[in-house]
Short mmCIF file of N, CA and C in Angstrom, two decimals:
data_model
loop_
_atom_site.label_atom_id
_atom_site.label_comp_id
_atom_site.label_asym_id
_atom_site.label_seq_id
_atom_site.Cartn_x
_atom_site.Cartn_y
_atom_site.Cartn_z
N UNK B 1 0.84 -1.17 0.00
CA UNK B 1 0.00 0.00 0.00
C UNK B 1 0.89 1.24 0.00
N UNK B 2 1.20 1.82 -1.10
CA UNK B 2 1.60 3.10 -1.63
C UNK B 2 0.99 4.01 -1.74
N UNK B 3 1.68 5.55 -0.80
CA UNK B 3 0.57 6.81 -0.76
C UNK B 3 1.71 7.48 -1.30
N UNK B 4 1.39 7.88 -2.86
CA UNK B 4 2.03 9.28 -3.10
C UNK B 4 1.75 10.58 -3.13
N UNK B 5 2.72 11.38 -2.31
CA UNK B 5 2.32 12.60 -1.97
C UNK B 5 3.34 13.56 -3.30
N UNK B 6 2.13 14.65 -4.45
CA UNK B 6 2.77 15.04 -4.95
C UNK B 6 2.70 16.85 -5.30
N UNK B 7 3.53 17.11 -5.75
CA UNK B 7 3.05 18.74 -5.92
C UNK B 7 2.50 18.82 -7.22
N UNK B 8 1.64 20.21 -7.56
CA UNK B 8 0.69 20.06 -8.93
C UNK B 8 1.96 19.69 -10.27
N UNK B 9 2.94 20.67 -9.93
CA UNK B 9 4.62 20.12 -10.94
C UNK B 9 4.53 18.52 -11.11
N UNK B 10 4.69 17.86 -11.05
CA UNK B 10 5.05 16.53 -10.86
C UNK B 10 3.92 15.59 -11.26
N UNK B 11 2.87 16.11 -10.98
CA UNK B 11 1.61 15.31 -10.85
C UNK B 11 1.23 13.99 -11.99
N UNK B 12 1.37 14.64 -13.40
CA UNK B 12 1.64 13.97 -14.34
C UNK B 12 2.56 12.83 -14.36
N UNK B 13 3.51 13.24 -14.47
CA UNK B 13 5.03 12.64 -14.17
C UNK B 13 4.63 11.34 -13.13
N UNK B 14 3.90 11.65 -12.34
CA UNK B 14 3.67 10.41 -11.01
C UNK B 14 2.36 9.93 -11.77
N UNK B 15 1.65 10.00 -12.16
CA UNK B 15 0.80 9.15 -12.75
C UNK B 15 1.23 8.60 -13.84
N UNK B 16 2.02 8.77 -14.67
CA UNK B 16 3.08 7.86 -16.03
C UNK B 16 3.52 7.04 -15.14
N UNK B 17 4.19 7.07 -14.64
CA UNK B 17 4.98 6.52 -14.05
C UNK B 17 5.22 5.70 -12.96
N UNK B 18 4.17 5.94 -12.08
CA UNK B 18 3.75 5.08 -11.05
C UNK B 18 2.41 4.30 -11.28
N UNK B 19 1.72 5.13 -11.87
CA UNK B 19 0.64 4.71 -12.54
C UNK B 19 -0.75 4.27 -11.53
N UNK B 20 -0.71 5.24 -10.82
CA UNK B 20 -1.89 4.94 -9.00
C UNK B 20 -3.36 4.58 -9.74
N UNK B 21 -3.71 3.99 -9.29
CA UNK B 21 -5.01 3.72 -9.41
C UNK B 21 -6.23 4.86 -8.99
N UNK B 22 -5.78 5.58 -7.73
CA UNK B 22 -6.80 6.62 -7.42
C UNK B 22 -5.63 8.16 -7.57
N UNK B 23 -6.46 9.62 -7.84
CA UNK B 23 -5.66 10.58 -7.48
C UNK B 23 -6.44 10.91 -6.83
N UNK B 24 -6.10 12.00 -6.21
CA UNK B 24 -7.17 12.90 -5.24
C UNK B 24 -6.00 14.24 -5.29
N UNK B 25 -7.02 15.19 -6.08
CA UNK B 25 -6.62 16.14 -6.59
C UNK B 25 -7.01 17.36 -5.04
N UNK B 26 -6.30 18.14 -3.93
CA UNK B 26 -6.74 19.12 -3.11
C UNK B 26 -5.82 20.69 -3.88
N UNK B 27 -7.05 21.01 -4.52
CA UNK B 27 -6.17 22.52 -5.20
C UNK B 27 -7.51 23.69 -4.95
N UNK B 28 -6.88 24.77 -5.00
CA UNK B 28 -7.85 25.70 -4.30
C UNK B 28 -8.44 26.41 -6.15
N UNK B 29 -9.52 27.00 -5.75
CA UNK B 29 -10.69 27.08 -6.86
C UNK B 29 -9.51 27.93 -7.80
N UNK B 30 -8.99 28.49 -7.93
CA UNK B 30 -8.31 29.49 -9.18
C UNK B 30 -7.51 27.94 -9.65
N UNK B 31 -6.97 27.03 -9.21
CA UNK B 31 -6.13 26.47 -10.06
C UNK B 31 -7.26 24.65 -10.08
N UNK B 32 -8.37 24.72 -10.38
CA UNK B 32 -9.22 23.75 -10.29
C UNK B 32 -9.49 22.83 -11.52
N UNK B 33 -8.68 23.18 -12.79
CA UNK B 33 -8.95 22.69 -13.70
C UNK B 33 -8.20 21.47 -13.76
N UNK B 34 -8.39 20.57 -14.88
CA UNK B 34 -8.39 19.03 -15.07
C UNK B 34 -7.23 18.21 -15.30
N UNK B 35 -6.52 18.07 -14.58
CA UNK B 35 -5.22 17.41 -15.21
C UNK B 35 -5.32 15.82 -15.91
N UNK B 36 -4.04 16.18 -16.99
CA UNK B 36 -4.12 15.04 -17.76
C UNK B 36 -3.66 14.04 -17.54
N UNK B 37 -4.56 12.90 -16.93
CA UNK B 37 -3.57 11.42 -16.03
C UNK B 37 -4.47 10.76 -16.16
N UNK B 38 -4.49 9.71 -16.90
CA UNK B 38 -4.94 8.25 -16.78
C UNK B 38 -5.08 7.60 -15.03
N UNK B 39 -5.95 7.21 -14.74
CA UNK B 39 -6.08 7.02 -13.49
C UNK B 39 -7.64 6.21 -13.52
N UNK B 40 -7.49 5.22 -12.70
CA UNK B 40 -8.85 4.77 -12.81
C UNK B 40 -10.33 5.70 -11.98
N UNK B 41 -9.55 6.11 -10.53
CA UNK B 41 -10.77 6.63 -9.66
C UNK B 41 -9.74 8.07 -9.26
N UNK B 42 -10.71 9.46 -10.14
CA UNK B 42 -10.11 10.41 -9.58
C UNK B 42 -11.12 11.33 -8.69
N UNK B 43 -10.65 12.08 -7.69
CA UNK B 43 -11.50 13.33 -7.27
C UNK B 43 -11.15 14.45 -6.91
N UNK B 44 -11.87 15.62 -7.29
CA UNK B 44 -11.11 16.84 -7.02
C UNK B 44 -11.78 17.94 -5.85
N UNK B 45 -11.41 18.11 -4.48
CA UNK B 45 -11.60 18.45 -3.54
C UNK B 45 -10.72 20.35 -3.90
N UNK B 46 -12.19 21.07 -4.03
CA UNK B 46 -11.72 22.39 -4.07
C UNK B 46 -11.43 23.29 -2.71
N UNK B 47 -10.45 23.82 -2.52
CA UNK B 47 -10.25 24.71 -1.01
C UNK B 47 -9.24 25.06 -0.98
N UNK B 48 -9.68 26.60 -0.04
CA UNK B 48 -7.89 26.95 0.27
C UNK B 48 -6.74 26.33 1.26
N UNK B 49 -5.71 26.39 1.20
CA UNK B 49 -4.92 25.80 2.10
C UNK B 49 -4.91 26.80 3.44
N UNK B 50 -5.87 26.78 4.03
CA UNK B 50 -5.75 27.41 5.86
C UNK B 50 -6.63 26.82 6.30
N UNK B 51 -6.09 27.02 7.85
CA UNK B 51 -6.48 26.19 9.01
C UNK B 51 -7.69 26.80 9.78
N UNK B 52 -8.37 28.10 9.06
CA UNK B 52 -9.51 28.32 9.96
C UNK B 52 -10.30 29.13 8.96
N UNK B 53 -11.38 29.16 9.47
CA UNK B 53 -12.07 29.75 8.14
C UNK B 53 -11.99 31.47 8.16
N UNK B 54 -11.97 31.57 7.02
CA UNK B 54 -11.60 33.00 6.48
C UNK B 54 -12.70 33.85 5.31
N UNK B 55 -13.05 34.98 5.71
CA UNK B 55 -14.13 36.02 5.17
C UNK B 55 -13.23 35.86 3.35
N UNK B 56 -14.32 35.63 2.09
CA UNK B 56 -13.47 34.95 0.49
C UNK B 56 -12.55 34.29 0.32
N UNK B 57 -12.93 32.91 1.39
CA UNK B 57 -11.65 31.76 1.23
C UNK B 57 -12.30 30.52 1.24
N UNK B 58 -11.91 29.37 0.74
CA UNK B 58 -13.12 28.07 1.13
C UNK B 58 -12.42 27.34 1.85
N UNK B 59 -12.60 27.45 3.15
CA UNK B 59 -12.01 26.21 4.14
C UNK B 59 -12.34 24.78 4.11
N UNK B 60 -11.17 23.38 4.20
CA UNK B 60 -11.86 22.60 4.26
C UNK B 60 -12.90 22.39 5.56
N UNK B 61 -13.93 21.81 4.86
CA UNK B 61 -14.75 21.35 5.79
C UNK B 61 -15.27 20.09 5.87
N UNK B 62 -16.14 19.86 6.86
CA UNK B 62 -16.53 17.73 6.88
C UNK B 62 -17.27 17.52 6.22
N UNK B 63 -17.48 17.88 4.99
CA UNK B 63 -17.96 17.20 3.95
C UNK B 63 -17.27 16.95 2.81
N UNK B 64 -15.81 17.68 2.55
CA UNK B 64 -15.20 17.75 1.89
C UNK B 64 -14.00 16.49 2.60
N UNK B 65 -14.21 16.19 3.41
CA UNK B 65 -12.99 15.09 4.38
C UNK B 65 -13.90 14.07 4.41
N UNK B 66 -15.27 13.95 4.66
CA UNK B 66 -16.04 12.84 4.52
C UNK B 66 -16.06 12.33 2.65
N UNK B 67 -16.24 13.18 1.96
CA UNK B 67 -15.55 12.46 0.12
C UNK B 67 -14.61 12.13 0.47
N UNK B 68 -13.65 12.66 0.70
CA UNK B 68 -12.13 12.05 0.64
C UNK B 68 -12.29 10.79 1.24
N UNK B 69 -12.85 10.49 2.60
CA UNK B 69 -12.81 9.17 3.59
C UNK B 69 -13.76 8.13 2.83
N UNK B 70 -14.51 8.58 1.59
CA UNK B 70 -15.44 7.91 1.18
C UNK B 70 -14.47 7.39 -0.18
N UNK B 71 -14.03 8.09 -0.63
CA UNK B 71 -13.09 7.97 -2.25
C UNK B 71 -11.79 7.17 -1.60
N UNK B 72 -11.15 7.64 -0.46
CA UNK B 72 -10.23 6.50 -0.48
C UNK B 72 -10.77 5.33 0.46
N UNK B 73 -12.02 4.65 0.33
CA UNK B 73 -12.49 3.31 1.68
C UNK B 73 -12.85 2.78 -0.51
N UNK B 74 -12.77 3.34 -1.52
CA UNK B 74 -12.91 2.75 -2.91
C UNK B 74 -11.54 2.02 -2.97
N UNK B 75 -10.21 2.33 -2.48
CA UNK B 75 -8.76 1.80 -2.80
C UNK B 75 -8.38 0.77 -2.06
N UNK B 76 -8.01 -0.40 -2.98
CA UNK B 76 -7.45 -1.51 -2.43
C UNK B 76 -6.71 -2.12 -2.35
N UNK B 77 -5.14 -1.14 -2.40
CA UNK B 77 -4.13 -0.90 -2.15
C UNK B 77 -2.96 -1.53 -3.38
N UNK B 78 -3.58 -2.31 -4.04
CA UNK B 78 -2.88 -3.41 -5.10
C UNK B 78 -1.99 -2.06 -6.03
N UNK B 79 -2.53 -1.14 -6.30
CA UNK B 79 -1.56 0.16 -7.03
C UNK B 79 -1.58 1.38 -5.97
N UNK B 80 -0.62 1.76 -6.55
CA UNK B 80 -0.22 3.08 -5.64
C UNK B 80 -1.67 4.22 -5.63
N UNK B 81 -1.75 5.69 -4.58
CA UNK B 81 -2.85 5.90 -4.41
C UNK B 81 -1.97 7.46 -4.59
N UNK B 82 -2.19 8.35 -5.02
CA UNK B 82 -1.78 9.70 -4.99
C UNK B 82 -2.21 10.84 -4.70
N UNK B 83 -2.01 11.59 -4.04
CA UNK B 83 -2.58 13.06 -3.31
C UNK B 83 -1.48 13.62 -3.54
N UNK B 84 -2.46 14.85 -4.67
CA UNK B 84 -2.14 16.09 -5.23
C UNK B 84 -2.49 17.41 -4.45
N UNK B 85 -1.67 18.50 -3.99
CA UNK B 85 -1.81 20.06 -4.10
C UNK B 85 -0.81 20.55 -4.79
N UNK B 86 -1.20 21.72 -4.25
CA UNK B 86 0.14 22.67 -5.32
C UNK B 86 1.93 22.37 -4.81
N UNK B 87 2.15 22.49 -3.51
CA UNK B 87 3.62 22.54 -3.56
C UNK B 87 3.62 20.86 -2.68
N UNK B 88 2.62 20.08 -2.46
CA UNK B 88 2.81 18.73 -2.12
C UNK B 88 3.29 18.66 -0.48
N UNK B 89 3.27 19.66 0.22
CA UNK B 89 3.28 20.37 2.03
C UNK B 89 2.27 19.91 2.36
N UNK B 90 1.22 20.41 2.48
CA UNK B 90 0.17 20.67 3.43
C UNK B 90 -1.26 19.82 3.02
N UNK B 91 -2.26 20.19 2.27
CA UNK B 91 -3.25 19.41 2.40
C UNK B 91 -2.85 18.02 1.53
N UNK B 92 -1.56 17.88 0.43
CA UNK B 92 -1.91 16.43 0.24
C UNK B 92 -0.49 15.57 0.92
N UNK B 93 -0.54 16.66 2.57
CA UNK B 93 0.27 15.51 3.54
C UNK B 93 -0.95 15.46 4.49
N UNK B 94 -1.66 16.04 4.38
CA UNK B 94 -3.04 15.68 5.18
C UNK B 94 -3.70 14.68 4.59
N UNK B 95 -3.87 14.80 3.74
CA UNK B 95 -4.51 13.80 3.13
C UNK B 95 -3.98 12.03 3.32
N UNK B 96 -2.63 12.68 3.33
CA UNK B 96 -1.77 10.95 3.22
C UNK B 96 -1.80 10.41 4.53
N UNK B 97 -2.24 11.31 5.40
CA UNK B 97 -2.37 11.35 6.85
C UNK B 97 -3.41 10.70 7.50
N UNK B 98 -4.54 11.30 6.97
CA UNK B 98 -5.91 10.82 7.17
C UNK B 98 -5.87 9.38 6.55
N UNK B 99 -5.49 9.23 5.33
CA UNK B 99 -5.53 7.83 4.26
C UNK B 99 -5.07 6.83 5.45
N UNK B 100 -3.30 7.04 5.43
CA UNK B 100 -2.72 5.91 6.40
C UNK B 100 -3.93 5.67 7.48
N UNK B 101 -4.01 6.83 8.37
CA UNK B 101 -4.93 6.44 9.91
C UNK B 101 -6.32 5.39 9.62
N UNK B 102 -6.98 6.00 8.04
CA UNK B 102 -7.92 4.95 7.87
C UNK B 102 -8.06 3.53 7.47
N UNK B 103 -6.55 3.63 7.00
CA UNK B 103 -6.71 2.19 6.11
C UNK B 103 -5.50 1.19 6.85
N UNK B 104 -5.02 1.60 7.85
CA UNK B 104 -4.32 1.36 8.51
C UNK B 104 -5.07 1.75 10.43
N UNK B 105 -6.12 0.92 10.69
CA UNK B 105 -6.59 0.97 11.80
C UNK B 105 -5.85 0.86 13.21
N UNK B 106 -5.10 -0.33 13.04
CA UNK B 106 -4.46 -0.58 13.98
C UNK B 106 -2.96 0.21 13.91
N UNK B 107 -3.00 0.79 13.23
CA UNK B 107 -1.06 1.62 13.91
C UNK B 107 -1.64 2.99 14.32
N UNK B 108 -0.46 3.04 15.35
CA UNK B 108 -1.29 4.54 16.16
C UNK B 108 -0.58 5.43 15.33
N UNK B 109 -1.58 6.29 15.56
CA UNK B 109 -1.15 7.68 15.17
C UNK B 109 -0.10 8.71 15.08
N UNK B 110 0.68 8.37 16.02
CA UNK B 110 2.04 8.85 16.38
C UNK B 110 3.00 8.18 15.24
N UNK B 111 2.41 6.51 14.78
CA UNK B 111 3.79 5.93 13.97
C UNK B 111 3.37 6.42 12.40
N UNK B 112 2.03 6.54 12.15
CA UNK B 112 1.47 7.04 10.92
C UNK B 112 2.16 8.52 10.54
N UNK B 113 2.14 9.32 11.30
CA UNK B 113 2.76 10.92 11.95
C UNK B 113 4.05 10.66 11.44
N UNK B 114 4.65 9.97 12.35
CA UNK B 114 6.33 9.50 12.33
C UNK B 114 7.11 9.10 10.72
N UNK B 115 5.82 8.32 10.11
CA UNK B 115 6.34 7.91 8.87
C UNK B 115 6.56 9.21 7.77
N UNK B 116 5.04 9.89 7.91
CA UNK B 116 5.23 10.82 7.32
C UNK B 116 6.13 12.14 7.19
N UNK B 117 6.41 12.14 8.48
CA UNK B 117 7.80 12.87 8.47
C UNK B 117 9.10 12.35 7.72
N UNK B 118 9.31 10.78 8.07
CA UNK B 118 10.22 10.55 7.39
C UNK B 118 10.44 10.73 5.54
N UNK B 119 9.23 10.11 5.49
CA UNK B 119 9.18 10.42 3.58
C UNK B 119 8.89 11.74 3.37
N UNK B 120 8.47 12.52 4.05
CA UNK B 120 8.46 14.14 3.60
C UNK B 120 9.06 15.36 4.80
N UNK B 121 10.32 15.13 5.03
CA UNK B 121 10.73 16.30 5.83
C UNK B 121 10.19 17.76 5.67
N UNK B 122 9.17 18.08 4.92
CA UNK B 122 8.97 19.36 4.71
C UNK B 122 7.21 19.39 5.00
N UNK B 123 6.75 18.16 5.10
CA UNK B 123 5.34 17.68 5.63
C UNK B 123 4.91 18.59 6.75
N UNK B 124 4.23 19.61 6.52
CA UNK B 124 3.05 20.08 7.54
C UNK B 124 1.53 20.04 6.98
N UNK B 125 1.18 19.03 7.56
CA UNK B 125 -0.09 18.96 7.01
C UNK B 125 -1.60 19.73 7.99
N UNK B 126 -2.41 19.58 6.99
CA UNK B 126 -3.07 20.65 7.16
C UNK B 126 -4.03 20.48 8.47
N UNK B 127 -4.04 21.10 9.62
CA UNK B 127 -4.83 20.73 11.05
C UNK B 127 -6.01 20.93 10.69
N UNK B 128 -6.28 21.49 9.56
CA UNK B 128 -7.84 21.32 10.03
C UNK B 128 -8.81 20.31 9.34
N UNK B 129 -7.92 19.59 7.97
CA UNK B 129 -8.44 18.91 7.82
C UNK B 129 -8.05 17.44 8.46
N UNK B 130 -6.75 17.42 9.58
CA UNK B 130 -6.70 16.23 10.41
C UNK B 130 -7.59 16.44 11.51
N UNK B 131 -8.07 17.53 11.50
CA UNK B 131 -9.13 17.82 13.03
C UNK B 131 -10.49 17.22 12.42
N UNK B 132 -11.34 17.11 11.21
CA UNK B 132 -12.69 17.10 10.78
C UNK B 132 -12.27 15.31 10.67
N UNK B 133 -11.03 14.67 9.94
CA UNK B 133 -11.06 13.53 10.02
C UNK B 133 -10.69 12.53 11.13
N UNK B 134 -10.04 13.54 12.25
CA UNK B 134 -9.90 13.13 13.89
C UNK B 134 -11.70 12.34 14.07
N UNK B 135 -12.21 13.56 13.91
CA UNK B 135 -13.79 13.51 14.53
C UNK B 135 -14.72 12.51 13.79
N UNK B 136 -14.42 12.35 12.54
CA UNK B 136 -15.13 11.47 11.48
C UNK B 136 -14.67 10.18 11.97
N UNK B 137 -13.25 10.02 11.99
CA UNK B 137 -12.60 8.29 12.42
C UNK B 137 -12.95 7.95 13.99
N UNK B 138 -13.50 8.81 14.82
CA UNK B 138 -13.37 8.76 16.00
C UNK B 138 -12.23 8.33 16.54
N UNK B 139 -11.21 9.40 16.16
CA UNK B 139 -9.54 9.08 17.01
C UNK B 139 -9.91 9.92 18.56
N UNK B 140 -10.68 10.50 18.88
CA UNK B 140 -10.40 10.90 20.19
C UNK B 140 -9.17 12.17 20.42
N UNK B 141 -9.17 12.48 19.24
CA UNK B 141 -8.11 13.66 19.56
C UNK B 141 -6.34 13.34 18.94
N UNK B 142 -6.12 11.97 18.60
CA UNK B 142 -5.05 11.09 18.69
C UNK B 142 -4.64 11.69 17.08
N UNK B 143 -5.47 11.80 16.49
CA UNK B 143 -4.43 12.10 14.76
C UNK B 143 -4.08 13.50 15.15
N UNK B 144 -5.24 14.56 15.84
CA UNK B 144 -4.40 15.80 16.06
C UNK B 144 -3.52 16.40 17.07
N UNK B 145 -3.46 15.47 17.97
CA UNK B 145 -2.31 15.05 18.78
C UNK B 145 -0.31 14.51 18.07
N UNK B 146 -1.22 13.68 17.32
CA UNK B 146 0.22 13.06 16.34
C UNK B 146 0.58 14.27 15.63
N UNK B 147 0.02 14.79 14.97
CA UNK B 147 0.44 16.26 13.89
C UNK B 147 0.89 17.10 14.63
N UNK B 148 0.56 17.47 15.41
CA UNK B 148 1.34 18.61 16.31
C UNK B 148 2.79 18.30 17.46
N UNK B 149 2.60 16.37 17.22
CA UNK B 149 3.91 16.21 17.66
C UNK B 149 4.87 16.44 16.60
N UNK B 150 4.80 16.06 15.38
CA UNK B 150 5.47 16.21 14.65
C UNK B 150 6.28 17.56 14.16
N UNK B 151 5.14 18.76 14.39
CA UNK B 151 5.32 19.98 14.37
C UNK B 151 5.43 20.07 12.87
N UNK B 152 6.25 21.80 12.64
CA UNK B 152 6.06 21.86 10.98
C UNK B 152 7.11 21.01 10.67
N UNK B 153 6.99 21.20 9.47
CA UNK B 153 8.12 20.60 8.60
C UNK B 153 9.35 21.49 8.52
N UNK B 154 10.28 21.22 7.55
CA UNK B 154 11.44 21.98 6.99
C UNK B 154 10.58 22.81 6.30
N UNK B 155 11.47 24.50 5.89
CA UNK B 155 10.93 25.03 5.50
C UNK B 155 10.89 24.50 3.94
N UNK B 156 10.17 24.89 3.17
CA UNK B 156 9.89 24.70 1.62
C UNK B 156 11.14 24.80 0.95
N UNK B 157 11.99 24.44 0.18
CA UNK B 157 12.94 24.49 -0.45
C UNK B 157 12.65 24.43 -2.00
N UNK B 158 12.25 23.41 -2.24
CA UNK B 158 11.64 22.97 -3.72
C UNK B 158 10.34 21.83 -4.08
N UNK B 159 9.49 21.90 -5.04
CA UNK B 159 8.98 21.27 -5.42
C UNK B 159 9.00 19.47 -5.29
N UNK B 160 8.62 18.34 -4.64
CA UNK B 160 9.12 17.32 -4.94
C UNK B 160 8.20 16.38 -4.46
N UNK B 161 8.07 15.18 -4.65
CA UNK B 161 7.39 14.25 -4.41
C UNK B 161 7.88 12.87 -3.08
N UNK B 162 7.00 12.20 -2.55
CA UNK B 162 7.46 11.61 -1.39
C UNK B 162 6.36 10.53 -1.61
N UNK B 163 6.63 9.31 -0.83
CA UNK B 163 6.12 8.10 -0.74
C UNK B 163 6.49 7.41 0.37
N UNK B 164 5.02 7.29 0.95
CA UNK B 164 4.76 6.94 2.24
C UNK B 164 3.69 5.45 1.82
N UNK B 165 4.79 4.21 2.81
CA UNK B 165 4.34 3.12 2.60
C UNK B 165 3.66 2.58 3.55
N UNK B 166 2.34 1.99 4.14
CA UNK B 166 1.60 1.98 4.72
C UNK B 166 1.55 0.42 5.15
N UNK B 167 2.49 -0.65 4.33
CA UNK B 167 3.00 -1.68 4.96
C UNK B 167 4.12 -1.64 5.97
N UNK B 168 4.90 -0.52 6.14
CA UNK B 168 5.81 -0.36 6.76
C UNK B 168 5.54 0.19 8.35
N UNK B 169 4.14 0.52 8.31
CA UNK B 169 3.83 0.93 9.88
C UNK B 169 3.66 -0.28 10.53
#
């Protein structure tokens, strides 16, 4: 079970090439249009990247984390699974976040957290959409507990892609 985490740069490039079975596209409404990737199950979750809601901004919210929890319980791990934003930081390390915790029941949260740091040193993913899927999985507080152990990431340096393996927790 392969979660690739990628930036909108690359995105292509990781679907040639890895060839995932699902994408899950998180890009905010100005850059919402259709990328070109063969993929069997895609979805595109529109919003801005912040953690609280803001007066002309679209925050995620639990309906937009309940699709996601619904689009990836469709993946059955046999091909790789990919989460797209723009610089591949924040909501699609949330995303890879939420994915592991769901499809991976039994590893706690802290080692799911832990991994993701390792494959993406620059991983800060997004609290508020680990807070709506805290509450949806009934973690009790435990995924947004793990994220804030982890703290931010490195700062941004460049564009790049990471892969977080979900047999390895």
């Amino acid at each position: 079970m392969r979660l690739i985490i990628s930036p909108a740069s690359e995105v292509a490039r990781i679907c040639r090439e890895a060839r995932p079975s699902h994408l899950l596209r998180l890009v905010s409404p100005e850059y919402a249009a259709d990328v070109e990737a063969e993929v069997d199950a895609s979805l595109t979750l529109v919003m801005h990247d912040i953690t609280r809601p803001e007066p002309g901004r679209l925050a995620p919210d639990r309906p937009m984390i309940e699709a996601l929890l619904d689009f990836a319980s469709s993946w059955n791990g046999e091909r790789p699974f990919a989460c797209q934003c723009w610089a591949g930081v924040s909501r699609s390390t949330a995303a890879a976040f939420i994915i592991g915790c769901q499809m991976r029941p039994d590893a706690p949260e802290q080692a799911v957290a832990a991994a993701l740091r390792r494959a993406s040193p620059q991983a800060t993913p997004n609290r508020l959409m680990v807070a709506h899927a805290d509450a949806q999985l009934a973690r009790g507080g435990r995924m947004i507990a793990a994220v804030a152990e982890i703290g931010r990431g490195a700062d941004f340096s460049q564009f790049s892609s990471a892969e977080l393996s979900l047999a390895d927790l």
